[in-house]
Short mmCIF file of C-alpha atoms in Angstrom, two decimals:
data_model
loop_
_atom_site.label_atom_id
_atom_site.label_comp_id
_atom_site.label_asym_id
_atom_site.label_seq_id
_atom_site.Cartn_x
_atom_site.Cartn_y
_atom_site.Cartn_z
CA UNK A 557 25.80 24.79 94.46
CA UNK A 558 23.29 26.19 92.14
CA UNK A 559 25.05 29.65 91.73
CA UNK A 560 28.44 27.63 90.85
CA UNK A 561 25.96 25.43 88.21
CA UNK A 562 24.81 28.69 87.01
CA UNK A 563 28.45 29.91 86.67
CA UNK A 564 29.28 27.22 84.73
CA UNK A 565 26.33 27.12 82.24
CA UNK A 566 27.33 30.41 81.92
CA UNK A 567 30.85 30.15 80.72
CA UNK A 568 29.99 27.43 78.32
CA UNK A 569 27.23 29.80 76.50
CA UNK A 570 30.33 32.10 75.84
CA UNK A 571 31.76 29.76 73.98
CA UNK A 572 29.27 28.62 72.05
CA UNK A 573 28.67 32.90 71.31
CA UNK A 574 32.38 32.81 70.40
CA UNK A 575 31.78 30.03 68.22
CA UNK A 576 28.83 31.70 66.26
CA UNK A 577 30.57 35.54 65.92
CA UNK A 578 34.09 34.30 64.97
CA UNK A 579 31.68 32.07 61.96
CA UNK A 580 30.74 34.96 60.80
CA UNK A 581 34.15 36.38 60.74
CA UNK A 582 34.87 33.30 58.96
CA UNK A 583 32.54 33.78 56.65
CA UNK A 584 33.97 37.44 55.66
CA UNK A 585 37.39 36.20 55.43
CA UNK A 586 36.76 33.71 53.04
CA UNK A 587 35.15 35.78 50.98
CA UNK A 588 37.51 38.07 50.85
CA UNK A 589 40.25 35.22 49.91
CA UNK A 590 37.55 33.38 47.80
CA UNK A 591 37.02 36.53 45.20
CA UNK A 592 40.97 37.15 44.81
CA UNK A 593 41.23 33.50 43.32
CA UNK A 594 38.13 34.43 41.10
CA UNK A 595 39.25 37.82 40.26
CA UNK A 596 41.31 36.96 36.76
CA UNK A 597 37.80 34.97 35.71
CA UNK A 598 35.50 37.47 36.84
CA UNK A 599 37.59 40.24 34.34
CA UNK A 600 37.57 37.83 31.51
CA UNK A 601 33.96 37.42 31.92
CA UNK A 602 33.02 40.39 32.13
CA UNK A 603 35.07 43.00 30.28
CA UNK A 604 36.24 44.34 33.28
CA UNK A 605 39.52 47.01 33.08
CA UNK A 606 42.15 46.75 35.54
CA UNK A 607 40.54 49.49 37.54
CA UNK A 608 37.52 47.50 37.67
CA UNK A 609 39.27 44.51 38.84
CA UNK A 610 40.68 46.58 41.66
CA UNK A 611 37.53 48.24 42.23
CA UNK A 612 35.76 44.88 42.75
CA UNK A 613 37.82 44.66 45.88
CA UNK A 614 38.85 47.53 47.00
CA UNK A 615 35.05 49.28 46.83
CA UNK A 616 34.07 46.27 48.88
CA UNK A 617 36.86 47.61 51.17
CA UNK A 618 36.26 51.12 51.25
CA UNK A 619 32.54 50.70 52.25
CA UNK A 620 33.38 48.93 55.25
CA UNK A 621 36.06 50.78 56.26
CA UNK A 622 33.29 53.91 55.68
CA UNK A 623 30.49 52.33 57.68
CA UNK A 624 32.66 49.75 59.98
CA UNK A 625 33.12 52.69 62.65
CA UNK A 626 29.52 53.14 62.58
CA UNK A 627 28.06 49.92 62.52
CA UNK A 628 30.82 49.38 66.07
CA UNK A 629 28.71 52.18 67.36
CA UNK A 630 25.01 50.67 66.95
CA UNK A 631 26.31 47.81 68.48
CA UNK A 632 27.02 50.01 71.59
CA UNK A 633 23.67 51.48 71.09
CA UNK A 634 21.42 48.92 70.14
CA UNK A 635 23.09 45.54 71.74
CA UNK A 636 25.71 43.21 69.44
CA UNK A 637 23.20 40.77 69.01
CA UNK A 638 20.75 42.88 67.04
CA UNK A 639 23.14 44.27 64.88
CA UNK A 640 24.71 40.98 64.00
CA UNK A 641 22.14 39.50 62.83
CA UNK A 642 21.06 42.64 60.87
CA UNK A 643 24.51 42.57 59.39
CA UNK A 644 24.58 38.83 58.47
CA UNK A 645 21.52 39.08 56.36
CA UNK A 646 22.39 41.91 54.48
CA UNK A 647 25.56 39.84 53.43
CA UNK A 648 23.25 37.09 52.55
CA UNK A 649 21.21 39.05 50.71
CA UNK A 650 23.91 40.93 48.79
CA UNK A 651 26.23 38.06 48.46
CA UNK A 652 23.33 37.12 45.98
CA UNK A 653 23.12 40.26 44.59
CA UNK A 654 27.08 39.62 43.36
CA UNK A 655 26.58 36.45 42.17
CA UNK A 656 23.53 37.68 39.65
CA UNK A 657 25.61 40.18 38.44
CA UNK A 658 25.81 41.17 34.50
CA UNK A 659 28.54 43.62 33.78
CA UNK A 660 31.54 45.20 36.02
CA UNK A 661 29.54 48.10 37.28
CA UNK A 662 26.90 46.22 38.61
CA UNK A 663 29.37 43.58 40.56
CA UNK A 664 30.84 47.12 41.33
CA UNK A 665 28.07 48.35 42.92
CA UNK A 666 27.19 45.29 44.64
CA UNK A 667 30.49 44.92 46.23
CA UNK A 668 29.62 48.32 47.55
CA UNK A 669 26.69 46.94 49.08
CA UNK A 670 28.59 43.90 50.19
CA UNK A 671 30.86 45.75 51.98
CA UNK A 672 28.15 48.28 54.09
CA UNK A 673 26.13 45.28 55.12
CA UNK A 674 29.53 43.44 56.91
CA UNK A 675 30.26 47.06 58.45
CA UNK A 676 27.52 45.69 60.61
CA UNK A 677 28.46 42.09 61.13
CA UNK A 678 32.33 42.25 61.77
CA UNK A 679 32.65 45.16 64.58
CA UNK A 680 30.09 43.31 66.99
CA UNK A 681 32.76 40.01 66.49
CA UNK A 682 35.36 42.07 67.91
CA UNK A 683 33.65 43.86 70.77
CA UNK A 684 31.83 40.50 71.63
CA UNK A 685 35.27 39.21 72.22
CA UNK A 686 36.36 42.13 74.44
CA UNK A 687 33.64 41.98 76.46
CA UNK A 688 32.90 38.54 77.23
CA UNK A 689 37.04 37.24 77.68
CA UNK A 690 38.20 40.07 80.06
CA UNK A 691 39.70 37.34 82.13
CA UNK A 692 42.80 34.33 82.13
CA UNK A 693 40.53 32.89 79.18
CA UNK A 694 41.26 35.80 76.55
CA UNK A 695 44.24 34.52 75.12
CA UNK A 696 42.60 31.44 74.16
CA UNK A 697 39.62 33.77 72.72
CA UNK A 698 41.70 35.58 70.82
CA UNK A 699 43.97 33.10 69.72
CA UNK A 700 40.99 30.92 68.71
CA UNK A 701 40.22 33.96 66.00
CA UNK A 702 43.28 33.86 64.69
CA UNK A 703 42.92 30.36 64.06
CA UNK A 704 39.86 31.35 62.32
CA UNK A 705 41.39 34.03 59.98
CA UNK A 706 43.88 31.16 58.65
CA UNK A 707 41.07 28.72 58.54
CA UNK A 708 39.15 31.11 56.08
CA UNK A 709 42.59 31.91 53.81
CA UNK A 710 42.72 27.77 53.19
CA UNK A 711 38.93 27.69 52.49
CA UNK A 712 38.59 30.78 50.67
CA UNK A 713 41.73 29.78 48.29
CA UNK A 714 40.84 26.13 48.00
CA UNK A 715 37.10 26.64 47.57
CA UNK A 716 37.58 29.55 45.00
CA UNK A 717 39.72 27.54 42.52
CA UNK A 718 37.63 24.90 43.03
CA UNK A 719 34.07 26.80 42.06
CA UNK A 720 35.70 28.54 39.11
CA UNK A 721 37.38 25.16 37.89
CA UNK A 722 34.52 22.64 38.54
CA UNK A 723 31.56 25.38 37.14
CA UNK A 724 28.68 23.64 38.98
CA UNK A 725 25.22 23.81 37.10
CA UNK A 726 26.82 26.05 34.83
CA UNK A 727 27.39 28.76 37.93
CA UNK A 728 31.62 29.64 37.16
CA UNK A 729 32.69 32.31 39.59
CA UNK A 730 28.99 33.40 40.68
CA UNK A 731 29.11 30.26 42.75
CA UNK A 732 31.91 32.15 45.07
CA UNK A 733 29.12 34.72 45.70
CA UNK A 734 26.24 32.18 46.24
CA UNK A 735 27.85 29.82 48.79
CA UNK A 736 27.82 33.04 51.62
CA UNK A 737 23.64 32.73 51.21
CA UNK A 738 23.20 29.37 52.91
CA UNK A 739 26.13 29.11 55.72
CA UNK A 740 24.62 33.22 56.63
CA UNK A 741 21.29 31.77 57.42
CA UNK A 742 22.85 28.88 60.01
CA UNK A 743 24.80 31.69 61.94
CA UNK A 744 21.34 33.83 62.20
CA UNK A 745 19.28 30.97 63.37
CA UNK A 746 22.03 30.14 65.77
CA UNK A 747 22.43 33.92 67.01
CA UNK A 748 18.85 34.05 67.55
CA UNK A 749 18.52 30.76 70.15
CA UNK A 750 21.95 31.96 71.82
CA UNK A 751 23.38 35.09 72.14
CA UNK A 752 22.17 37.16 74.74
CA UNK A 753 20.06 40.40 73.82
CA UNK A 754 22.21 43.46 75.18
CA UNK A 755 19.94 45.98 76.88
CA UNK A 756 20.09 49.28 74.41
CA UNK A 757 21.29 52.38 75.96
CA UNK A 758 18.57 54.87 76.01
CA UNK A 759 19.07 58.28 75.04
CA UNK A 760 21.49 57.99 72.61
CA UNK A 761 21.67 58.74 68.67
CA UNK A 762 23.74 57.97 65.96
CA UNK A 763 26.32 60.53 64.36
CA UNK A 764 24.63 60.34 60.80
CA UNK A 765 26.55 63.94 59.92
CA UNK A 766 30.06 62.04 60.94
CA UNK A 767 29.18 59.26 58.88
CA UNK A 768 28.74 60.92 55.69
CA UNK A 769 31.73 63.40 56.35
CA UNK A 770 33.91 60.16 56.72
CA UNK A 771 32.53 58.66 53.90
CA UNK A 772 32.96 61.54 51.47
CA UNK A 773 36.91 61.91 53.38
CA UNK A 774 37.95 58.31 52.65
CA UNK A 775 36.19 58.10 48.81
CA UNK A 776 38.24 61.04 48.12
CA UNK A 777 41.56 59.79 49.41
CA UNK A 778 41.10 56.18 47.95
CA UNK A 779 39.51 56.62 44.64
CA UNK A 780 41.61 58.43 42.50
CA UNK A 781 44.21 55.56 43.42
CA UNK A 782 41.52 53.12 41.84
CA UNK A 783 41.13 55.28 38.80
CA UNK A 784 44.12 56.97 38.27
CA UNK A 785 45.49 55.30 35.67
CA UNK A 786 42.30 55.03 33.51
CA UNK A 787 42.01 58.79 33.83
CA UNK A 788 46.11 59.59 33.31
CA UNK A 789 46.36 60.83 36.36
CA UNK A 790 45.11 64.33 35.65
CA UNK A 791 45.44 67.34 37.82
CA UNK A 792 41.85 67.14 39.00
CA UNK A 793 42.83 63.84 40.82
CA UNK A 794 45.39 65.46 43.11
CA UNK A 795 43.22 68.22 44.10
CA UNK A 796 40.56 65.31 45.30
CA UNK A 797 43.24 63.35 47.23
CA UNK A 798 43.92 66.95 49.05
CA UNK A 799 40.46 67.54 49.29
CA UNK A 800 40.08 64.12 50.69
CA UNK A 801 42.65 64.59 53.65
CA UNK A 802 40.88 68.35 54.63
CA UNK A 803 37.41 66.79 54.49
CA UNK A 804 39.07 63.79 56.94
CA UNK A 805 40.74 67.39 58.99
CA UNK A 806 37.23 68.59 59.48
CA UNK A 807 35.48 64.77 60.05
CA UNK A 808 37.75 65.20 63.56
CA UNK A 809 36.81 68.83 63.95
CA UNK A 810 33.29 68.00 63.53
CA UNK A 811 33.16 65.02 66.06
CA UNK A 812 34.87 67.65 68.94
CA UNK A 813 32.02 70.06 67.89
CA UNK A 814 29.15 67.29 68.46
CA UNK A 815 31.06 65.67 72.02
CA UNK A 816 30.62 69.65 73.20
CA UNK A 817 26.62 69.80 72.57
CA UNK A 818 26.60 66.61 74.72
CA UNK A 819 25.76 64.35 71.49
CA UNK A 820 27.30 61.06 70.96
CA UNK A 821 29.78 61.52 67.94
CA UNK A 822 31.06 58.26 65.77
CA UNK A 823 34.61 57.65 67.36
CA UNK A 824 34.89 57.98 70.39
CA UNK A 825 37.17 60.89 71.22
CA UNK A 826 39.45 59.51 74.32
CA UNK A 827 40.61 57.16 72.13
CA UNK A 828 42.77 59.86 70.47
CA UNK A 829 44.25 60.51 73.38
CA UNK A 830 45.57 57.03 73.81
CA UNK A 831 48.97 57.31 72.62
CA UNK A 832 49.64 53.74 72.53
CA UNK A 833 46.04 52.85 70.70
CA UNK A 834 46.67 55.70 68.50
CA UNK A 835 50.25 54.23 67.26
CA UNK A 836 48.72 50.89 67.20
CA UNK A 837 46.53 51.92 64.34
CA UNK A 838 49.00 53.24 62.32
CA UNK A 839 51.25 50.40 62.60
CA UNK A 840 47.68 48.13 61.15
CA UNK A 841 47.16 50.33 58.76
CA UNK A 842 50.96 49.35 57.21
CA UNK A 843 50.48 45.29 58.13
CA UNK A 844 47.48 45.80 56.38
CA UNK A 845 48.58 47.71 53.56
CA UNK A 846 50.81 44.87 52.39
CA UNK A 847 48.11 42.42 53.23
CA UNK A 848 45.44 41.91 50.68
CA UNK A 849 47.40 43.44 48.09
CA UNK A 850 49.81 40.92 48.35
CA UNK A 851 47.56 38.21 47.59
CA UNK A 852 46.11 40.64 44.46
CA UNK A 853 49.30 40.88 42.83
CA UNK A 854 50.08 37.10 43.61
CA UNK A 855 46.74 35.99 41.73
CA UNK A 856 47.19 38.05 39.37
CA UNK A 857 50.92 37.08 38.49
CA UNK A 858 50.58 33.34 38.92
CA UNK A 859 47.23 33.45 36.78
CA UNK A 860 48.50 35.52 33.83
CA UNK A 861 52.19 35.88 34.12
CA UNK A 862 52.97 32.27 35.11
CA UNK A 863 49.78 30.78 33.44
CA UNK A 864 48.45 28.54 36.48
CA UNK A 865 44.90 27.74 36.05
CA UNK A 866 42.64 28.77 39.21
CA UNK A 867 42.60 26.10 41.29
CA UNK A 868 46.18 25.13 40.86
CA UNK A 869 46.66 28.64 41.96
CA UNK A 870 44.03 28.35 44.30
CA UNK A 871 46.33 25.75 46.33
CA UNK A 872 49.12 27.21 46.34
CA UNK A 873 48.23 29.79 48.52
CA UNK A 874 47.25 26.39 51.61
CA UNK A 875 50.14 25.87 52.73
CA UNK A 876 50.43 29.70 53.53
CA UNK A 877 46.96 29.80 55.14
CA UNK A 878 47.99 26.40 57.32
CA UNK A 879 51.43 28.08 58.43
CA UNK A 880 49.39 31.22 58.99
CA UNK A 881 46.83 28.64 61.26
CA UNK A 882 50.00 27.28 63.13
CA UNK A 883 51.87 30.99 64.01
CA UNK A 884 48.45 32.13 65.33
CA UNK A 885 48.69 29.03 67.73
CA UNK A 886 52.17 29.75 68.18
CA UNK A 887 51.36 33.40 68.51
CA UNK A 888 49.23 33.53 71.36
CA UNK A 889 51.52 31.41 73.96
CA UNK A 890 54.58 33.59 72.83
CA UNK A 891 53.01 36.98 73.38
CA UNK A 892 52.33 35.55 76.95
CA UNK A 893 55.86 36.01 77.62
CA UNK A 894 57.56 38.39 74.92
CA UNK A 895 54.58 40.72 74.64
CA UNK A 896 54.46 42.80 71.77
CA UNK A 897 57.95 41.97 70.25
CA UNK A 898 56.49 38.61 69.02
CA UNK A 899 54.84 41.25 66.25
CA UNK A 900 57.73 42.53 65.55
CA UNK A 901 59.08 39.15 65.04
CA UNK A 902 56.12 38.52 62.46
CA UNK A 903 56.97 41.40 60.83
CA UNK A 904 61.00 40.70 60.41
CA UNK A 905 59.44 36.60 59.17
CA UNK A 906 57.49 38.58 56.70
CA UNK A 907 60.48 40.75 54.98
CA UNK A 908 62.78 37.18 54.57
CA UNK A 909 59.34 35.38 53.01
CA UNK A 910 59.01 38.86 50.48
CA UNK A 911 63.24 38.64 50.04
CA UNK A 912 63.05 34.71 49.20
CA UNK A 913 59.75 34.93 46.71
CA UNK A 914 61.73 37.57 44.75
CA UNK A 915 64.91 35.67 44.74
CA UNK A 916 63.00 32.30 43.17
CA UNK A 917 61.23 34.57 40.70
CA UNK A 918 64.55 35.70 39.57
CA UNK A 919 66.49 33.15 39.80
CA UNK A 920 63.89 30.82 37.74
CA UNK A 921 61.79 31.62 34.56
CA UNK A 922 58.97 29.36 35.44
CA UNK A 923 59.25 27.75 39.12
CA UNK A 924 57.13 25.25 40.11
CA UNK A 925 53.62 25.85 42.02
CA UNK A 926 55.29 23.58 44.86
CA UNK A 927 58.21 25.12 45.06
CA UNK A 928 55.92 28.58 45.20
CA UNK A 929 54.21 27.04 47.89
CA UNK A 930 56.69 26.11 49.64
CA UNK A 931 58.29 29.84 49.54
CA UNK A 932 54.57 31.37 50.65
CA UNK A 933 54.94 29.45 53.38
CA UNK A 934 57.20 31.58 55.27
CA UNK A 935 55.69 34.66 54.89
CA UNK A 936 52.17 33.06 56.04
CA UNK A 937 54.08 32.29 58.99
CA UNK A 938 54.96 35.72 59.60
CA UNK A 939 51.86 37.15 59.40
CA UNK A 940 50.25 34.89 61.81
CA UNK A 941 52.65 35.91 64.29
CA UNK A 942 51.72 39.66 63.55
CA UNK A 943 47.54 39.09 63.08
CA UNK A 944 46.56 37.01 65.44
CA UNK A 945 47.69 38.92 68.49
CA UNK A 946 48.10 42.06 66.72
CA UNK A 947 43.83 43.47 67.55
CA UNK A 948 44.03 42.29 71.41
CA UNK A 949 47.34 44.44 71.71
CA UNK A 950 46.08 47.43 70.09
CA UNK A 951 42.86 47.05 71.98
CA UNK A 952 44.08 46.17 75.57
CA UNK A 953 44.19 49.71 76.25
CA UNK A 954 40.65 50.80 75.37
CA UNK A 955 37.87 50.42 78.11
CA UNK A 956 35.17 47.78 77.73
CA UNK A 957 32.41 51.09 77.39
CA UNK A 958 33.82 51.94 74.61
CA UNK A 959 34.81 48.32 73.50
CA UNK A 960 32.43 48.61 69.69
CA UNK A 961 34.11 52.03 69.10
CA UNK A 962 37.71 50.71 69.67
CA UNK A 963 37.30 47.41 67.17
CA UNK A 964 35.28 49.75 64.74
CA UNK A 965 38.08 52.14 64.75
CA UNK A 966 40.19 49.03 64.02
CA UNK A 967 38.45 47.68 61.44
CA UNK A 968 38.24 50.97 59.54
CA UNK A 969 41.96 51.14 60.09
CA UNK A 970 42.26 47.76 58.81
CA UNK A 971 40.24 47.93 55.73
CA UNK A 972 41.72 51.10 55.09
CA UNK A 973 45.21 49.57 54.51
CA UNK A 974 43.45 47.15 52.71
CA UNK A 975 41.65 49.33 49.98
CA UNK A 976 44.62 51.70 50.00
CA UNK A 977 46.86 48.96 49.49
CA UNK A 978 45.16 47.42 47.12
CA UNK A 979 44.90 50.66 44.93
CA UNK A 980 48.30 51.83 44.96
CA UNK A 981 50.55 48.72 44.88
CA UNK A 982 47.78 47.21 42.01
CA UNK A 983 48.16 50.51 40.57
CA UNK A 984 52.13 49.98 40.73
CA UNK A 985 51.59 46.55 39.59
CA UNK A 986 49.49 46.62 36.40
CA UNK A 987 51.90 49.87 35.48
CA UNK A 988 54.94 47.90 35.85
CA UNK A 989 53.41 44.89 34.04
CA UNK A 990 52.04 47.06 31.32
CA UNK A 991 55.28 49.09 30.60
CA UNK A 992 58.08 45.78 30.99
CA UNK A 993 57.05 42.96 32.18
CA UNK A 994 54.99 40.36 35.28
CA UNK A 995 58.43 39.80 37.05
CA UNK A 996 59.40 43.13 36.99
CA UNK A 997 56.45 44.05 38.27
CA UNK A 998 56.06 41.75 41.26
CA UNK A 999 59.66 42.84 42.49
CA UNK A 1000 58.11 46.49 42.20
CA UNK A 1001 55.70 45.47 44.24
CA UNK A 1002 57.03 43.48 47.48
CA UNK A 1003 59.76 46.53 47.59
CA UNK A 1004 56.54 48.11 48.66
CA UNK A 1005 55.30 45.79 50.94
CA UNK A 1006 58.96 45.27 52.41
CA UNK A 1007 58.29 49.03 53.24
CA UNK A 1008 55.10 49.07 53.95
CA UNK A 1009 55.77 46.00 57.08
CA UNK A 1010 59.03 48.07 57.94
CA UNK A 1011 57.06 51.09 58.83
CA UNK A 1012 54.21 48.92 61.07
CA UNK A 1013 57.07 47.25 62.74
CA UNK A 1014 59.08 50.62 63.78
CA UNK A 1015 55.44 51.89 65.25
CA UNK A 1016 54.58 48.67 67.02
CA UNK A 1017 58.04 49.06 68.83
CA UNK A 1018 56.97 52.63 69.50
CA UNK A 1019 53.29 51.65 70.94
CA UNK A 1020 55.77 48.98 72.92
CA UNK A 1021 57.60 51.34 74.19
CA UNK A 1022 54.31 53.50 75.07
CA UNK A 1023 52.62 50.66 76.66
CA UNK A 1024 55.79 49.51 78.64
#
């Protein structure tokens, strides 16, 4: 009787874990939502160039996706818990550094910090979830973050209009920065009474050399798509993308070399050899690709193309993030049964939402934000048929020892597509816009999302096939 008791109390306490790791992931999906709606403000405020206003998201981006794989792999080392809470308050703390920033460079340079702190905070949300739901109950674990993902589009659109438009105590768009610093100190003082301290794994160290190698790799390949068009694309830029890829060659080289001294290198090598893992990421690094991009390019059209204030065009982004809420419920029951074609499903949703939003723009000169709405709407729903299941099918392969590798590896993937994206379509974008016109431009770029989901959908039917 006791031990069943025991059993019990000790299920419950999961939950209650899930509930405090999947706040935090709620917290860095709104702010990533939150600063898109702020983003025209921000550049009027401060001066900033188009390659600044990319840079203030995609920098963000590129240091997590730099640090994300190591920050999976101290939580393996030094226990989830630990590491979470590091990574929480440095977001805290940082989040305030944004908000008191005085020029571009500086909210630049914050973002960078931003981003290295929640490198910590988001792979322990992912490998707390694989470990603790390796039973019937993961669905509903996983389907629950989905959830949470929409939940944090509606709040981070909503609340972001809402800051820059209301301009409490005088705060504008720093108040999207400053709200982070008070709901970051609930989730640590809930962390610290409940989640259980992981026992650290002794004789281990951390692949510093890997981590800089990566770094250095990924700057190279994703910077000169940030600055390219301030610098007229000159020679020197190409031979940094190419110097990026061979520095990214020897990152994998370099990890083989410290796995044969016995040391513990940053990914963890087996993984490569998963053919169906290995697939997986590429097809997230395409979703992805036309993910926060998309919402760029939509801010940035409605706000200065179309002329709708910020929290008009705030809103019209809800009814997306509420559809996206509803596939993710939708999601999780239908994968029961179809597996991984209910991503490819997402994916097909996603090209007719792209296909109809071009047609409307088109078709009228200056369509209403409901009827925009109403159009968003269906290509929200396809990508919470795609997100929500999309990390427990690329992960379902990878072993629970090696659980805060496999999600770091994901993240970096993620946030990869997500900087790259953001670089090259805003860079196609702003181009477009400069040279013709807004319209023009936005039907320049969803042909490249259209793509972009075209490609992750033929490798999710190959990792399908893989995993069949």
């Amino acid at each position: 009787m006791h031990q069943i008791v025991e059993t019990r109390a000790e299920t419950s306490r999961r939950w209650w874990v899930l509930a405090i790791v999947v706040s935090a992931q709620f917290l860095f999906g709104v702010d990533a939502f939150i600063v898109n709606v702020a983003i025209p403000t921000i550049a009027a405020e401060l001066h900033a160039t188009p390659a600044q206003i990319e840079a203030v998201i995609a920098i963000y981006l590129i240091a997590y996706a730099t640090l994300v794989v190591t920050g999976g792999r101290l939580g393996d080392i030094y226990g989830a818990r630990d590491v979470f809470i590091a990574g929480v308050a440095g977001f805290s703390v940082t989040s305030l550094w944004c908000g008191l920033a005085q020029s571009g460079p500086e909210l630049i340079l914050a973002r960078l910090a931003q981003g290295a702190t929640a490198a910590l905070m988001v792979p322990q949300v992912l490998a707390t979830l694989h470990l603790l739901f390796s039973d019937a109950a993961r669905a509903r674990a996983f389907g629950i973050y989905g959830i949470v993902l929409g939940l944090a589009g509606v709040t981070g659109f909503a609340l972001g209009g809402a800051l820059v438009t209301l301009d409490l105590a005088g705060l504008g768009w720093r108040a999207v920065f400053f709200v982070n610093v008070p709901f970051g100190a609930v989730i640590i003082a809930a962390a610290l009474k409940i989640m259980p301290i992981a026992p650290r794994r002794a004789g281990t160290r951390l692949d510093i050399p890997g981590a800089v190698v990566l770094f250095v790799g990924l700057l190279c390949l994703i910077g000169p798509l940030l600055f390219g068009h301030d610098l007229n694309w000159t020679a020197w830029l190409w031979l940094v993308i190419a110097a990026g890829v061979a520095v990214i060659a020897a990152f994998v080289r370099l990890e083989r070399s410290i796995a044969r001294r016995g040391g513990m290198p940053l990914i963890d090598l087996s993984l490569l050899s998963d053919g169906a893992f290995m697939r997986g990421l590429v097809a997230v690094f395409f979703f992805f690709f036309a993910n926060l991009s998309f919402y760029l390019v939509m801010t940035m059209f409605m706000q200065k193309g179309l002329k709708i204030p910020p929290l008009q065009a705030g809103l019209v982004f809800v009814p997306l993030a509420l559809t996206f809420v509803v596939a993710s419920r939708h999601s999780g029951a239908r994968a029961k049964h179809r597996g991984t074609l209910v991503l490819i499903e997402g994916c097909a949703v996603q090209i007719v939402g792209l296909a109809v939003l071009v047609a409307t723009v088109q078709v009228l000169a200056a369509p209403p934000s409901l009827l925009l709405a109403l159009v968003l709407m269906i290509f929200g729903y396809g990508q919470g048929l795609v997100m929500a299941p999309l990390s427990s099918a690329v992960l379902s392969s990878v072993k629970p020892a090696s659980a805060g590798a496999g999600s770091g590896m994901y993240g970096t993937t993620t946030q990869i597509g997500n900087a790259a994206g953001v670089a090259a379509i805003g860079a196609v974008f702003f181009a477009v816009e400069s040279a013709t016109s807004a319209r023009l431009a936005l039907f320049a770029a969803c042909a490249l999302f259209v793509l972009s989901i075209i490609i992750s959908a033929a490798f999710l039917s190959w990792m399908r096939r893989a995993t069949a």
